Coordinates of C-alpha atoms in Angstrom, one line a residue:
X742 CA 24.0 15.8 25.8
X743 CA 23.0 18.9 22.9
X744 CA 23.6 18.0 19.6
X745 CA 26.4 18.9 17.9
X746 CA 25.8 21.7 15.2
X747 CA 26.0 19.5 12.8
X748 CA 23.6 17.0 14.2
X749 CA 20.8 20.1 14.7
X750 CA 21.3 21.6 11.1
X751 CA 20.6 17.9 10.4
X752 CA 17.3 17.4 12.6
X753 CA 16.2 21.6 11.1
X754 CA 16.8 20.2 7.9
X755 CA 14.3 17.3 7.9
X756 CA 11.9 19.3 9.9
X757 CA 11.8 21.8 7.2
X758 CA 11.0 18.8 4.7
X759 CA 8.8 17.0 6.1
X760 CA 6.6 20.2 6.6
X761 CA 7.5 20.9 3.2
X762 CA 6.3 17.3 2.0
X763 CA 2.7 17.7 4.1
X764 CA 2.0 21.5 3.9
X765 CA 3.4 22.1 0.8
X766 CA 4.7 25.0 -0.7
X767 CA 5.4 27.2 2.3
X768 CA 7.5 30.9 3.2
X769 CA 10.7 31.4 5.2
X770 CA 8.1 32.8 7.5
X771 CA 6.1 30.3 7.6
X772 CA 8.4 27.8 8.2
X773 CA 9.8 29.9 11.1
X774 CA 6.1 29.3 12.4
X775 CA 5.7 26.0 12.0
X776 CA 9.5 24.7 12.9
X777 CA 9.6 27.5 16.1
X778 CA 13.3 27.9 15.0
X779 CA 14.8 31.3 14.8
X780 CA 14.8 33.7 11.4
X781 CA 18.9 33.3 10.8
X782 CA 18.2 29.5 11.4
X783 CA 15.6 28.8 8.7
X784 CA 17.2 31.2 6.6
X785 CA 20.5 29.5 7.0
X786 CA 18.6 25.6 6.6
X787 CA 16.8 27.3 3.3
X788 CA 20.0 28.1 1.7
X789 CA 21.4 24.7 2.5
X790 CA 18.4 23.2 0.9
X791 CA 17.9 25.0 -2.0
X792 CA 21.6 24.6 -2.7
X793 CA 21.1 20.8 -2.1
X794 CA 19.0 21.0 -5.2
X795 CA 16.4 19.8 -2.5
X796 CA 14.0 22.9 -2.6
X797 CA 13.7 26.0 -5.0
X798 CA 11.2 29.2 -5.1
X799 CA 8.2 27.8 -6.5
X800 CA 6.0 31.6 -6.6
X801 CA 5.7 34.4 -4.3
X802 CA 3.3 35.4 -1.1
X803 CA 2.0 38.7 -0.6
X804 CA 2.1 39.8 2.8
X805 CA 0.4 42.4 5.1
X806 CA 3.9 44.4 4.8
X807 CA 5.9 46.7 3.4
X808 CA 8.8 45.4 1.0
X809 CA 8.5 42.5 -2.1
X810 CA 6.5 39.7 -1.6
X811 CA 7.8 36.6 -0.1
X812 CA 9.1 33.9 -1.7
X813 CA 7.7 30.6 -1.6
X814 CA 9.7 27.2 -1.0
X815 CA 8.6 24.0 -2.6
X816 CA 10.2 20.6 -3.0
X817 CA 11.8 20.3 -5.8
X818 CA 9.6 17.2 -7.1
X819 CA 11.7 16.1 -10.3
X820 CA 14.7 15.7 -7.8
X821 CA 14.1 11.7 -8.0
X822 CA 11.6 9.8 -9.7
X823 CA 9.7 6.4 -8.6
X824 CA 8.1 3.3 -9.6
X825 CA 5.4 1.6 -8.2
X826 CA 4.0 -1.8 -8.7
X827 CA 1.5 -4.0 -8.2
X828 CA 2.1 -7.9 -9.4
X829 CA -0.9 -10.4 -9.3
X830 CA -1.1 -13.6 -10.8
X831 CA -2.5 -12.5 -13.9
X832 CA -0.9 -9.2 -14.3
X833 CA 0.8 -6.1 -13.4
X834 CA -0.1 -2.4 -12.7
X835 CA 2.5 -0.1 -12.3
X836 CA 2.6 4.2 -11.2
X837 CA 5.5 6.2 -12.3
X838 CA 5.2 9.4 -10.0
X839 CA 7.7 12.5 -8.7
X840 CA 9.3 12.8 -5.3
X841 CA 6.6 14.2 -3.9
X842 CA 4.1 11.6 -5.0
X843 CA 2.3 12.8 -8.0
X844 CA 1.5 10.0 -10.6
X845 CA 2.7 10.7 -14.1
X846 CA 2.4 7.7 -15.7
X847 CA 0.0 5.0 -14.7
X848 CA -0.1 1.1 -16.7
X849 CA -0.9 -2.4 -16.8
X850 CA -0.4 -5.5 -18.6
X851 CA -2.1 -8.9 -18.4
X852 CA 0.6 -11.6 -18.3
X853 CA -1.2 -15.2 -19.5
X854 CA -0.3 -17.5 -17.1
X855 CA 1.6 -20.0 -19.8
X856 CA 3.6 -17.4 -21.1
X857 CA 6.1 -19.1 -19.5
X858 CA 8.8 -17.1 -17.0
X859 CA 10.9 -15.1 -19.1
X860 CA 8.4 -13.8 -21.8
X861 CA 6.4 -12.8 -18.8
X862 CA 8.9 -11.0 -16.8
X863 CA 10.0 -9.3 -20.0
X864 CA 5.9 -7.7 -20.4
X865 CA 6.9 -6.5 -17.1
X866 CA 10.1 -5.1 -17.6
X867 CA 8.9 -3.7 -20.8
X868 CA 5.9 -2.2 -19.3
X869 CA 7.5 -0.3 -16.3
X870 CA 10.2 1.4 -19.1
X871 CA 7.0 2.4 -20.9
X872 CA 6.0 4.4 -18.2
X873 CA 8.9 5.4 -16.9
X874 CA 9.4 7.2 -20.8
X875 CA 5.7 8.6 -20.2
X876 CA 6.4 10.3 -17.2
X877 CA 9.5 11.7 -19.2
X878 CA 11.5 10.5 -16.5
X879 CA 15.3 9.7 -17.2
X880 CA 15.9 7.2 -14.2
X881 CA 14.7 5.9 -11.4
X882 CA 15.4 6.5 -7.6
X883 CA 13.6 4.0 -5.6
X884 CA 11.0 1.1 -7.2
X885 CA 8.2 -0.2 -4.5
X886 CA 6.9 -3.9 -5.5
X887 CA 3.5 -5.1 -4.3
X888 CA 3.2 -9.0 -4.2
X889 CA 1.4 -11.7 -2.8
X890 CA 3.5 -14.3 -0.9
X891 CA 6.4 -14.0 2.1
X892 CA 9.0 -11.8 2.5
X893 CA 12.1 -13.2 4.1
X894 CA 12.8 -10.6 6.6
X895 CA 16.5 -11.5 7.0
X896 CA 17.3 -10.8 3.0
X897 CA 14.2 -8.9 1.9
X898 CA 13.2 -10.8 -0.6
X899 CA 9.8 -12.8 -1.9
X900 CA 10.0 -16.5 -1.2
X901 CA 9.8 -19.1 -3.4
X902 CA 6.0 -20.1 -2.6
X903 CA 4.1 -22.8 -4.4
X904 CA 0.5 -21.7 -5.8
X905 CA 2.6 -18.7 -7.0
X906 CA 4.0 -17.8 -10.4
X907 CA 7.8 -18.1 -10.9
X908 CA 7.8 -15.0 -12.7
X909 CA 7.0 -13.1 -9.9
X910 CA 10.6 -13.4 -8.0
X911 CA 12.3 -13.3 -11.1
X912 CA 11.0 -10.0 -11.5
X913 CA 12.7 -8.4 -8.9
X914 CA 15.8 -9.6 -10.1
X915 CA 15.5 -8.6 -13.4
X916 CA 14.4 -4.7 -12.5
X917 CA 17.3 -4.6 -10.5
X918 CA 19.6 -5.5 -13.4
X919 CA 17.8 -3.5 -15.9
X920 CA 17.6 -0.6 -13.5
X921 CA 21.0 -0.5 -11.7
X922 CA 21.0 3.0 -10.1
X923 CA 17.5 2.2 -8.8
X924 CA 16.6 1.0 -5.5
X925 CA 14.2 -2.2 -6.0
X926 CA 12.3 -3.2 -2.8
X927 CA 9.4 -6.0 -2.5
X928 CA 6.7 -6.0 0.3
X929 CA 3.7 -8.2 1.1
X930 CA 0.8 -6.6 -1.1
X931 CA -1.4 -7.3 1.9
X932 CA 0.8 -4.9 3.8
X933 CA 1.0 -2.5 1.2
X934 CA -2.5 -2.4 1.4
X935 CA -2.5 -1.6 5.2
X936 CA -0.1 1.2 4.4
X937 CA -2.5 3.0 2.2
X938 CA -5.4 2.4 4.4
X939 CA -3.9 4.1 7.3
X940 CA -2.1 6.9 5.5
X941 CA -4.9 7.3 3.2
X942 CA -8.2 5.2 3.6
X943 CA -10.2 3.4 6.4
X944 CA -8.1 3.5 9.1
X945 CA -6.5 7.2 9.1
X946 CA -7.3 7.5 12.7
X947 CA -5.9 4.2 14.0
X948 CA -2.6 3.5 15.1
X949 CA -3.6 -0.2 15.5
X950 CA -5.9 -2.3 13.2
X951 CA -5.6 -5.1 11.3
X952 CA -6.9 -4.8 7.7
X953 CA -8.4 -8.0 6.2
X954 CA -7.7 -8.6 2.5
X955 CA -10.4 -10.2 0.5
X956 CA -9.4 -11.1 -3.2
X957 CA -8.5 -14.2 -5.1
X958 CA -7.3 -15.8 -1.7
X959 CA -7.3 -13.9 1.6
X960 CA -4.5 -12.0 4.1
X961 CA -4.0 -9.7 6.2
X962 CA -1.9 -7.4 7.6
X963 CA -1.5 -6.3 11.3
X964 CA -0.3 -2.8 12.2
X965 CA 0.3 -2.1 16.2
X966 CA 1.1 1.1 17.5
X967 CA 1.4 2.6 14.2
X968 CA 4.4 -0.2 13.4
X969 CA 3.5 -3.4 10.1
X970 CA 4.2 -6.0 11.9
X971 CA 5.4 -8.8 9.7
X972 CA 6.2 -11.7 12.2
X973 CA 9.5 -14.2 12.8
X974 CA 9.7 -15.5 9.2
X975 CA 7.7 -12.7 7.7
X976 CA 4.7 -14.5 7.7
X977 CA 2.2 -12.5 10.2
X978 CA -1.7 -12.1 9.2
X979 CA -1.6 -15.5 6.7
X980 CA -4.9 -16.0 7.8
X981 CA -5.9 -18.4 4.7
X982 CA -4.0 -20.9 7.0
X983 CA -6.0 -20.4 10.0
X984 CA -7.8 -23.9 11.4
X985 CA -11.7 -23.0 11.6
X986 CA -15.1 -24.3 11.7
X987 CA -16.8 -25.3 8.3
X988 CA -14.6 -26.5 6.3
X989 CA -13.7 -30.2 5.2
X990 CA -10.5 -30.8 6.5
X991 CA -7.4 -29.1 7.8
X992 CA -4.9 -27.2 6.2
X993 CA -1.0 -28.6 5.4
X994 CA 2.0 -26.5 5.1
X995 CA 1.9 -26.2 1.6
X996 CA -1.7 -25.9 1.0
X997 CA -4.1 -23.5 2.7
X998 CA -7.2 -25.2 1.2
X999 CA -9.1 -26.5 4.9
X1000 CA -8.3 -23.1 6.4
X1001 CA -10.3 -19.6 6.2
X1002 CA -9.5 -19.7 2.5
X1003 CA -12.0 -22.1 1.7
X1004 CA -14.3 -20.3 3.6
X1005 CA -13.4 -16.8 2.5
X1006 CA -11.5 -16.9 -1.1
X1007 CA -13.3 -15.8 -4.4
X1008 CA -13.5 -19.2 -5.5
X1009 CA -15.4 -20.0 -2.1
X1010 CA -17.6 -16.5 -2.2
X1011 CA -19.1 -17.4 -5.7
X1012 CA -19.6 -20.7 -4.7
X1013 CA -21.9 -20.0 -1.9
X1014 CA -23.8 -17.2 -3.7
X1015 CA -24.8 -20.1 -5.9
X1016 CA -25.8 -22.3 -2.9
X1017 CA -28.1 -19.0 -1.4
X1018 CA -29.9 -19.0 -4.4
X1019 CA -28.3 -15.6 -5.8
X1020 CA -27.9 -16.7 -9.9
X1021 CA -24.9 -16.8 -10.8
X1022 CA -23.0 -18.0 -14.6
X1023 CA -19.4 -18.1 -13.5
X1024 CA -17.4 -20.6 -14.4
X1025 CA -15.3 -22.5 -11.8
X1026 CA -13.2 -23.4 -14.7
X1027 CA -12.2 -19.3 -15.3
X1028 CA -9.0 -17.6 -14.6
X1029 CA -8.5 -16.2 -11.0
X1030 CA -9.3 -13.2 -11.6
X1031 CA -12.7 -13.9 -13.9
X1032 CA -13.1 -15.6 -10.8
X1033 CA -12.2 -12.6 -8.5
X1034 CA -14.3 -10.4 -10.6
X1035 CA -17.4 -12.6 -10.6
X1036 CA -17.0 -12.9 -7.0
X1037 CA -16.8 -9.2 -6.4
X1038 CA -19.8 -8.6 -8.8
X1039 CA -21.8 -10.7 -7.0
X1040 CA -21.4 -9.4 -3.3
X1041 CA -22.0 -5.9 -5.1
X1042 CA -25.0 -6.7 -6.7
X1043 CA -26.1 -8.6 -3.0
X1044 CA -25.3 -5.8 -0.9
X1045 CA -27.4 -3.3 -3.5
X1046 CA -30.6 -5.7 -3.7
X1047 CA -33.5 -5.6 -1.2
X1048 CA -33.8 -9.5 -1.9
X1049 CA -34.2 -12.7 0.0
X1050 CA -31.4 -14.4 -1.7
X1051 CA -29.2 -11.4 -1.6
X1052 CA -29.9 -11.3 1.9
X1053 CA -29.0 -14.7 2.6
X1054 CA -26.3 -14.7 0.8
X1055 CA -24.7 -11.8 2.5
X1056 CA -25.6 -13.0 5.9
X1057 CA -23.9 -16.6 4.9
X1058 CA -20.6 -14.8 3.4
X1059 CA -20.8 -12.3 7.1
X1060 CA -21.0 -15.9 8.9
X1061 CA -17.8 -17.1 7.7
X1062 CA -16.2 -13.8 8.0
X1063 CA -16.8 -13.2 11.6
X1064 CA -15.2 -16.5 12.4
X1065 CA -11.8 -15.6 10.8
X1066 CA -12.1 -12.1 12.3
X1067 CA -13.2 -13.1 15.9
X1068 CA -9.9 -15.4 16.0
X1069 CA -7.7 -12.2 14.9
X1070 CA -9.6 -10.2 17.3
X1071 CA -8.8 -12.7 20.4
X1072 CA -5.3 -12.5 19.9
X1073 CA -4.5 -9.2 19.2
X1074 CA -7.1 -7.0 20.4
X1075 CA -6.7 -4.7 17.7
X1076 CA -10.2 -2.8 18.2
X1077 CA -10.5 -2.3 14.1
X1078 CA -10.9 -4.3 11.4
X1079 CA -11.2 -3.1 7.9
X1080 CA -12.7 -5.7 5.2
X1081 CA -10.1 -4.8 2.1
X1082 CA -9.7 -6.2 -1.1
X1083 CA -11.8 -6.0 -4.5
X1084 CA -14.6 -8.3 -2.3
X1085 CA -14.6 -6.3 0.9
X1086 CA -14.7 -3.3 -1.1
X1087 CA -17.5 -4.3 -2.6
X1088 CA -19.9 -5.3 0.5
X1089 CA -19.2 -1.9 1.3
X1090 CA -20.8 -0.7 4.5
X1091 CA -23.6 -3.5 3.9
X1092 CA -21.4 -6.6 4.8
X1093 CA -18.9 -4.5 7.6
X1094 CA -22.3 -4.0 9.4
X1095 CA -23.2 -7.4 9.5
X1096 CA -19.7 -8.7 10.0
X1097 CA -19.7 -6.3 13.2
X1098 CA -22.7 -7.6 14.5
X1099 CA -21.5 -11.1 14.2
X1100 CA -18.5 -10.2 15.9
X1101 CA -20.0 -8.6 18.9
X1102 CA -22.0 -11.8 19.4
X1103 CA -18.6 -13.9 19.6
X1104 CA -16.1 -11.6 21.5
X1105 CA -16.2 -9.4 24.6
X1106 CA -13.7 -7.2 23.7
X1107 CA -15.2 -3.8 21.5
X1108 CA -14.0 -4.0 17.8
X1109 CA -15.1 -1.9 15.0
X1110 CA -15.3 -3.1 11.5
X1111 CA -14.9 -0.8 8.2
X1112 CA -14.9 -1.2 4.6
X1113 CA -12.2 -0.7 2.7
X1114 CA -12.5 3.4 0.5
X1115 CA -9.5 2.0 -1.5
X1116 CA -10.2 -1.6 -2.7
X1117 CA -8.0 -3.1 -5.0
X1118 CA -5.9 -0.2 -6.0
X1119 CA -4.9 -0.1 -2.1
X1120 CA -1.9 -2.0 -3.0
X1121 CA -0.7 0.2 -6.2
X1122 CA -1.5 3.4 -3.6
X1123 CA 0.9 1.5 -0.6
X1124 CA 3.9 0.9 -3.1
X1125 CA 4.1 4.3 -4.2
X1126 CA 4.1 5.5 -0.6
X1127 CA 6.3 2.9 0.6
X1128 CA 8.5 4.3 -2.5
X1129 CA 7.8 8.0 -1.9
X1130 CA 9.2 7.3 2.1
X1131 CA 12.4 5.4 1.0
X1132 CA 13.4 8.1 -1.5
X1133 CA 12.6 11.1 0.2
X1134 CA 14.7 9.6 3.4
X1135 CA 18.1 8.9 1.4
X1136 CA 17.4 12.3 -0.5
X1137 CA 16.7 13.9 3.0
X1138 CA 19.2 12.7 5.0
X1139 CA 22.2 12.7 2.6
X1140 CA 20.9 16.1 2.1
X1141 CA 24.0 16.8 -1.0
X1142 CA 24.1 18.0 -4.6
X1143 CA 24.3 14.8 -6.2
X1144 CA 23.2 14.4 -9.4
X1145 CA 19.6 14.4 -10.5
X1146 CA 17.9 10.9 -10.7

């Protein structure tokens, strides 16, 4: 059946946005190019827009004609405003940006681990209204939250998970109270990471990959046909709990230590550099992330060293990889693998290539693997777009004059 007028103005209007949102600023004519729609038709969806408060003239075109110049259509960016975050163990990182996805206001905090629950979700509270007054933002539309852990898919929200501060799913909680007329969401930071990759990093021309997080503990996340895919109980790509060769014993439901963790975590990464000879003065007694940052530093300084021990020790750490990867690729088939995470970002191409050559020794089927171009910040990049996406369809599809957020 044709759509109802209503129902097309609707399906003109978004067109005209979304082209808005990835060409930017644009003309009537223009948009009559791009959209194929009549002149009267985007003439009548531009008036709708504009008097939506959506769009608004942002300059003028000259054209090769006679007459004034043209007028130019943006989005109008300050229409909404969002908030980003990124929530580790030790800390939080959080983007205030516009509609359209400009950052404004970027901040982070370290949160000491025995701060205890509320003192620390109040440094984040605190910090995210800090930015918010930076940005010179009045509200918030929609807030995206980047955390490790599961997601119950059935009520959205992160599960209580041991290993894990308290703090962290109290925070959710407590920007939704402070921050009533905003729009609070949590995802998987692994998945928010796969997010930005594909929109902005790695794996822009894959509709299916699976990206491989390598940080303080390891994840990943598995995107098929161009769809996350986060699994029954929201707990697709936990790959710390994955059975393999080389480690002591097997993993337990509550503990992922026996699994790909031990094999693959920062904890394990430094530990081997030390047993390949590379020198190395980290403490196993640090924080996590001293830990994280020593291990990162030290597959860096490997991967840029034309060294025997560096050597080793990269072709060791590509070892354990491949194992992990090769059991991801056997199940899925997903024909990319991108090494994430501060540690994959910092083999760079060095350790993908060795990881790939592994791989193609242990599994028939063709598989490339890439480093990560966004590292650690992949998950800050992932919330704001996961943020940007929510807004702009509520704004979008409601499509009214409400007020301005």
């Amino acid at each position: 059946m044709p759509a109802s007028p209503s129902t097309a103005r609707a399906i003109n209007d978004r067109l005209a946005l979304r082209l808005l949102q990835q060409e930017g600023p644009l003309t009537a004519g223009q948009l009559k190019q791009l959209t194929g729609l009549s002149r009267p038709t985007v003439a009548d969806l531009v008036e709708r827009l504009t008097g939506a408060g959506l769009i608004a003239v942002v300059g003028e075109a000259g054209e090769q004609r006679r007459g004034p110049n043209a007028k130019v259509y943006g989005i109008v960016a300050d229409r909404a405003h969002l908030a980003a975050l990124d929530v580790r163990t030790e800390g939080v990182a959080v983007a205030v940006a516009d509609l359209v996805g400009r950052v404004l206001a970027e901040a982070s905090v370290p949160i000491d681990g025995g701060v205890g629950t509320g003192p620390a979700v109040e440094q984040a509270v605190a910090l995210v209204e800090r930015a918010v007054k930076e940005a010179g933002a009045d509200r918030l539309h929609t807030v995206g939250i980047g955390a490790p852990g599961l997601i119950d898919p059935a009520t959205g929200e992160l599960r209580d998970s041991s290993g894990l501060p308290e703090w962290h799913r109290r925070l959710v909680a407590a920007l939704q109270e402070r921050l009533p007329e905003a729009r609070v969401s949590v995802e998987n930071e692994t998945n928010l990471a796969a997010v930005a990759e594909q929109r902005d990093g790695a794996a822009r021309d894959r509709d299916t990959f699976v990206l491989l997080w390598l940080g303080h503990g390891t994840g990943a996340a598995v995107v098929l046909d161009g769809a996350l895919r986060r699994g029954a109980s929201g707990g697709t790509g936990e790959i710390g709990f994955l059975p393999v060769p080389g480690t002591a014993a097997l993993p337990t439901a509550t503990d992922c230590e026996g699994g790909f963790h031990s094999l693959a975590s920062a904890a394990a990464v430094v530990d081997l550099a030390g047993r390949c000879g590379v020198p190395t003065a980290a403490d196993r007694r640090a924080s996590a992330g001293g830990v994280l940052r020593a291990a990162a530093g030290l597959v860096r300084d490997a991967a840029a060293r034309d060294t025997a021990p560096a050597a080793r020790f990269l072709d060791a750490l590509a070892d354990r990889l491949a194992v992990g990867v090769a059991s991801v690729v056997a199940i899925l088939d997903p024909g990319c693998v991108v090494l994430g995470g501060e540690v994959g970002r910092a083999g760079g191409a060095e350790l993908a290539a060795r990881v790939r050559e592994r791989l193609a020794r242990m599994t028939p089927l063709p598989t490339e693997v890439r480093a990560t171009t966004l590292g650690g910040g992949a998950v800050l990049r992932g919330a704001l777009l996961t943020a940007r996406d929510r807004a702009q369809d509520e704004l979008f599809t409601r499509g009214e004059a409400a007020p301005r957020w």
